[in-house]
Backbone as JSON, one array per atom type, in Angstrom:
{
  "sequence": "XXXXXXXXXXXXXXXXXXXXXXXXXXXXXXXXXXXXXXXXXXXXXXXXXXXXXXXXXXXXXXXXXXXXXXXXXXXXXXXXXXXXXXXXXXXXXXXXXXXXXXXXXXXXXXXXXXXXXXX",
  "N": [[-9.17, -1.44, 5.14], [-8.8, 1.78, 3.85], [-6.43, 3.39, 1.65], [-4.33, 6.13, 1.36], [-2.13, 7.72, -0.86], [1.16, 9.02, -1.48], [3.36, 9.62, -3.96], [6.69, 9.64, -5.19], [7.81, 11.86, -3.84], [10.02, 14.34, -3.8], [12.99, 15.29, -2.22], [15.77, 17.14, -1.05], [18.56, 16.3, 0.93], [20.92, 16.25, 3.68], [22.64, 13.46, 3.88], [24.22, 10.41, 4.62], [27.1, 8.27, 5.08], [29.73, 8.8, 4.55], [32.43, 11.17, 4.77], [32.46, 13.18, 2.77], [29.8, 13.2, 2.06], [28.6, 14.5, 4.12], [28.85, 17.12, 3.63], [27.32, 17.91, 1.52], [24.16, 18.21, -0.24], [21.87, 15.69, -1.03], [19.7, 14.04, -3.38], [16.61, 12.6, -2.39], [13.92, 10.31, -2.75], [10.66, 9.84, -1.79], [8.06, 7.51, -1.15], [4.8, 7.07, -0.02], [2.32, 5.12, 1.6], [-0.67, 5.43, 3.24], [-2.75, 4.4, 5.78], [-6.2, 4.94, 6.08], [-9.56, 5.6, 6.89], [-11.64, 6.6, 4.5], [-14.33, 7.1, 4.21], [-16.0, 8.88, 5.75], [-15.05, 11.42, 5.04], [-15.54, 11.35, 2.3], [-18.32, 11.15, 2.27], [-19.16, 13.65, 3.16], [-17.68, 15.33, 1.62], [-15.44, 16.59, 2.74], [-12.5, 17.98, 3.66], [-11.38, 18.13, 6.21], [-11.93, 15.72, 7.37], [-10.35, 13.77, 6.43], [-7.06, 12.59, 5.47], [-4.8, 15.14, 4.95], [-2.98, 15.26, 2.34], [-1.32, 17.14, 1.2], [-0.51, 18.72, 3.38], [0.82, 16.77, 4.88], [2.87, 16.09, 3.09], [4.22, 18.58, 2.91], [5.13, 18.81, 5.55], [6.87, 16.61, 5.78], [8.76, 17.29, 3.79], [9.89, 19.62, 4.91], [10.91, 18.56, 7.33], [12.73, 16.5, 6.46], [14.42, 18.02, 4.87], [15.7, 19.55, 6.79], [17.07, 17.7, 8.22], [19.87, 15.61, 9.28], [21.12, 12.85, 8.8], [23.03, 9.82, 9.0], [22.25, 7.33, 8.02], [19.89, 5.97, 5.7], [18.03, 4.3, 6.75], [17.63, 5.29, 9.36], [16.53, 7.8, 8.81], [14.14, 6.96, 7.56], [12.8, 5.68, 9.71], [12.42, 7.88, 11.47], [10.83, 9.61, 9.93], [8.56, 8.01, 9.61], [7.71, 7.81, 12.3], [7.14, 10.52, 12.79], [5.02, 11.09, 10.97], [3.07, 9.23, 11.8], [2.63, 10.06, 14.47], [2.05, 12.88, 14.36], [-0.05, 13.07, 12.55], [-1.83, 11.14, 13.21], [-1.89, 8.63, 11.93], [-2.72, 5.3, 11.5], [-1.33, 3.19, 10.27], [1.42, 2.8, 8.07], [3.23, 2.58, 4.99], [6.42, 3.16, 3.95], [8.69, 4.2, 1.55], [12.01, 4.96, 1.09], [14.11, 6.26, -1.17], [17.34, 6.52, -2.35], [18.54, 7.81, -4.94], [21.06, 8.34, -6.1], [22.99, 6.87, -4.81], [24.24, 4.43, -5.55], [25.77, 4.18, -8.45], [25.39, 2.33, -10.53], [22.94, 1.25, -9.98], [20.25, 1.89, -11.43], [17.64, 2.43, -10.73], [17.85, 3.32, -8.2], [18.56, 2.99, -4.65], [17.55, 1.89, -1.37], [15.23, 1.84, 1.38], [12.3, 0.06, 2.48], [9.74, 0.42, 4.71], [7.24, -0.69, 7.04], [4.94, 0.47, 9.37], [2.93, 0.33, 12.31], [-0.52, -0.74, 12.5], [-2.92, -2.32, 10.43], [-6.41, -1.92, 10.4]],
  "CA": [[-8.78, -0.06, 5.38], [-8.44, 2.52, 2.65], [-5.06, 3.91, 1.65], [-4.0, 7.37, 0.66], [-0.72, 7.6, -1.21], [1.99, 10.1, -2.02], [4.45, 8.94, -4.68], [7.69, 10.47, -5.84], [8.06, 13.09, -3.1], [11.45, 14.62, -3.95], [13.56, 16.16, -1.19], [17.22, 17.11, -0.91], [18.92, 16.17, 2.35], [22.26, 15.84, 4.05], [22.51, 12.07, 4.3], [25.29, 9.55, 4.18], [28.09, 7.87, 6.08], [31.06, 9.27, 4.17], [32.7, 12.56, 5.1], [32.05, 14.07, 1.68], [28.34, 13.28, 2.05], [28.16, 15.37, 5.21], [29.03, 18.49, 3.16], [26.48, 18.18, 0.35], [22.77, 17.77, -0.19], [21.62, 14.65, -2.02], [18.27, 13.82, -3.59], [15.88, 11.43, -1.91], [12.55, 10.23, -3.26], [9.85, 9.09, -0.83], [6.71, 7.06, -1.48], [4.05, 6.72, 1.18], [0.94, 4.63, 1.63], [-1.17, 5.78, 4.56], [-4.07, 3.82, 6.05], [-7.18, 5.91, 6.57], [-10.93, 5.34, 6.45], [-12.03, 7.82, 3.78], [-15.79, 7.17, 4.02], [-16.59, 10.09, 6.34], [-14.67, 12.56, 4.19], [-16.23, 11.22, 1.02], [-19.74, 11.39, 2.48], [-19.41, 15.08, 3.35], [-16.75, 16.08, 0.76], [-14.85, 17.44, 3.77], [-11.07, 17.76, 3.84], [-11.02, 17.98, 7.62], [-12.23, 14.37, 7.81], [-9.43, 12.84, 5.77], [-5.66, 13.0, 5.59], [-4.43, 16.21, 4.04], [-1.69, 14.8, 1.83], [-0.46, 18.31, 0.98], [0.07, 19.07, 4.68], [1.78, 15.71, 5.22], [4.01, 16.26, 2.2], [4.96, 19.78, 3.34], [5.8, 18.52, 6.83], [7.99, 15.72, 5.48], [9.77, 18.06, 3.05], [10.57, 20.47, 5.88], [11.67, 17.72, 8.27], [13.86, 15.84, 5.78], [15.32, 19.08, 4.43], [16.46, 20.04, 7.94], [17.7, 16.57, 8.9], [21.27, 15.26, 8.98], [21.3, 11.47, 9.23], [24.0, 9.01, 8.27], [21.59, 6.18, 7.39], [18.54, 6.06, 5.15], [17.19, 3.57, 7.7], [17.27, 6.2, 10.45], [15.61, 8.78, 8.25], [12.84, 6.31, 7.36], [12.16, 5.51, 11.03], [12.0, 9.18, 12.01], [9.7, 10.11, 9.14], [7.4, 7.2, 9.97], [7.28, 8.26, 13.64], [6.57, 11.86, 12.66], [3.71, 11.01, 10.29], [2.12, 8.51, 12.65], [2.27, 10.83, 15.67], [1.48, 14.19, 14.08], [-1.25, 12.98, 11.72], [-2.65, 10.04, 13.74], [-1.99, 7.58, 10.92], [-2.57, 4.03, 12.21], [-0.41, 2.31, 9.56], [1.99, 3.36, 6.85], [4.35, 1.96, 4.29], [7.27, 4.25, 3.49], [9.88, 3.88, 0.77], [12.99, 6.04, 0.94], [15.01, 5.91, -2.26], [18.5, 7.4, -2.53], [18.8, 7.43, -6.32], [22.45, 8.51, -6.53], [23.89, 6.16, -3.89], [25.0, 3.42, -6.3], [25.58, 4.66, -9.83], [24.92, 1.25, -11.39], [21.54, 0.94, -9.63], [19.55, 2.97, -12.13], [16.38, 2.72, -10.05], [18.13, 3.78, -6.85], [18.63, 2.05, -3.52], [16.91, 2.46, -0.2], [14.51, 0.96, 2.29], [10.84, 0.1, 2.57], [9.32, 0.01, 6.04], [5.84, -0.61, 7.41], [4.78, 0.68, 10.81], [1.56, 0.4, 12.75], [-1.39, -1.88, 12.24], [-4.13, -2.11, 9.63], [-7.6, -2.41, 11.1]],
  "C": [[-8.37, 0.57, 4.05], [-7.0, 3.01, 2.78], [-4.97, 5.16, 0.8], [-2.52, 7.28, 0.33], [-0.13, 8.93, -1.68], [3.17, 9.38, -2.68], [5.4, 9.96, -5.28], [7.94, 11.81, -5.17], [9.57, 13.34, -3.07], [11.91, 15.64, -2.92], [15.08, 16.04, -1.24], [17.57, 17.12, 0.57], [20.41, 15.93, 2.49], [22.11, 14.44, 4.62], [23.67, 11.26, 3.77], [26.32, 9.31, 5.27], [29.49, 8.37, 5.77], [31.21, 10.75, 4.47], [32.21, 13.52, 4.02], [30.53, 14.22, 1.6], [27.8, 14.22, 3.12], [28.22, 16.85, 4.8], [28.14, 18.86, 1.98], [25.05, 17.76, 0.63], [22.58, 16.77, -1.32], [20.12, 14.44, -2.19], [17.79, 12.52, -2.94], [14.49, 11.48, -2.54], [11.77, 9.32, -2.32], [8.51, 8.73, -1.44], [6.05, 6.65, -0.19], [2.71, 6.11, 0.83], [0.48, 4.81, 3.06], [-2.57, 5.19, 4.75], [-4.99, 4.9, 6.63], [-8.55, 5.5, 6.06], [-11.46, 6.62, 5.8], [-13.55, 8.01, 3.67], [-16.41, 8.44, 4.57], [-16.28, 11.32, 5.49], [-15.43, 12.53, 2.87], [-17.72, 11.53, 1.15], [-20.06, 12.88, 2.53], [-18.57, 15.96, 2.42], [-15.97, 17.09, 1.61], [-13.39, 17.08, 4.02], [-10.69, 17.51, 5.29], [-11.26, 16.57, 8.15], [-11.37, 13.31, 7.12], [-8.01, 13.29, 6.04], [-5.37, 14.05, 4.53], [-3.04, 15.89, 3.51], [-0.77, 15.96, 1.48], [0.23, 18.72, 2.28], [1.12, 18.04, 5.11], [3.04, 15.86, 4.38], [4.86, 17.46, 2.63], [5.74, 19.52, 4.62], [7.02, 17.63, 6.61], [9.11, 16.47, 4.76], [10.57, 18.94, 4.0], [11.46, 19.64, 6.8], [12.91, 17.12, 7.61], [14.88, 16.88, 5.33], [16.2, 19.62, 5.55], [17.26, 18.94, 8.63], [19.15, 16.38, 8.48], [21.52, 13.86, 9.54], [22.38, 10.79, 8.4], [23.27, 7.95, 7.44], [20.2, 6.52, 6.87], [17.57, 5.37, 6.1], [16.72, 4.47, 8.85], [16.27, 7.24, 9.97], [14.22, 8.18, 8.09], [12.1, 6.15, 8.69], [11.62, 6.83, 11.57], [10.82, 9.76, 11.25], [8.43, 9.32, 9.47], [6.84, 7.62, 11.33], [6.58, 9.6, 13.56], [5.17, 11.79, 12.06], [2.69, 10.32, 11.18], [1.69, 9.36, 13.85], [1.57, 12.14, 15.34], [0.17, 14.14, 13.3], [-2.15, 11.82, 12.11], [-2.91, 8.95, 12.7], [-1.76, 6.24, 11.6], [-1.56, 3.07, 11.58], [0.15, 3.07, 8.37], [3.05, 2.45, 6.28], [5.12, 3.13, 3.68], [8.46, 3.69, 2.73], [10.75, 5.13, 0.73], [14.02, 5.56, -0.06], [16.11, 6.98, -2.34], [19.05, 7.11, -3.93], [20.25, 7.56, -6.77], [23.45, 7.72, -5.7], [24.78, 5.14, -4.6], [24.75, 3.71, -7.77], [25.05, 3.58, -10.76], [23.47, 0.84, -11.1], [20.66, 2.04, -10.19], [18.2, 3.32, -11.51], [16.58, 3.18, -8.63], [18.27, 2.63, -5.87], [17.95, 2.69, -2.33], [16.25, 1.41, 0.66], [13.01, 1.12, 2.12], [10.5, -0.39, 3.96], [7.81, 0.11, 6.17], [5.77, -0.45, 8.91], [3.3, 0.83, 11.13], [0.79, -0.85, 12.38], [-2.56, -1.46, 11.37], [-5.31, -2.65, 10.41], [-8.46, -3.22, 10.19]]
}
């Protein structure tokens, strides 16, 4: 199965378990790998036959920007569900990085999840 990716998708969100985190927006960085057979799109050079990564990115930015979760884990699950259901993605790998959560972790902290099945 082919994979389409989006790397470094930056979004600000209300996220965190501490009271002070509920009053501010914090940066998140998302990376996605999305399973998709690109052969039909490539054969016809037709956007309608592939995943529109701009549309997926815009949808995620809107969703995450409006969300208010305590846990990065919850956010990751909801984004995965949204992408799989709204864009008919059979499998995805999603990384959610909260770069300011632990100041000593210069590369950030977060979760990586995989949902669905590769054919």
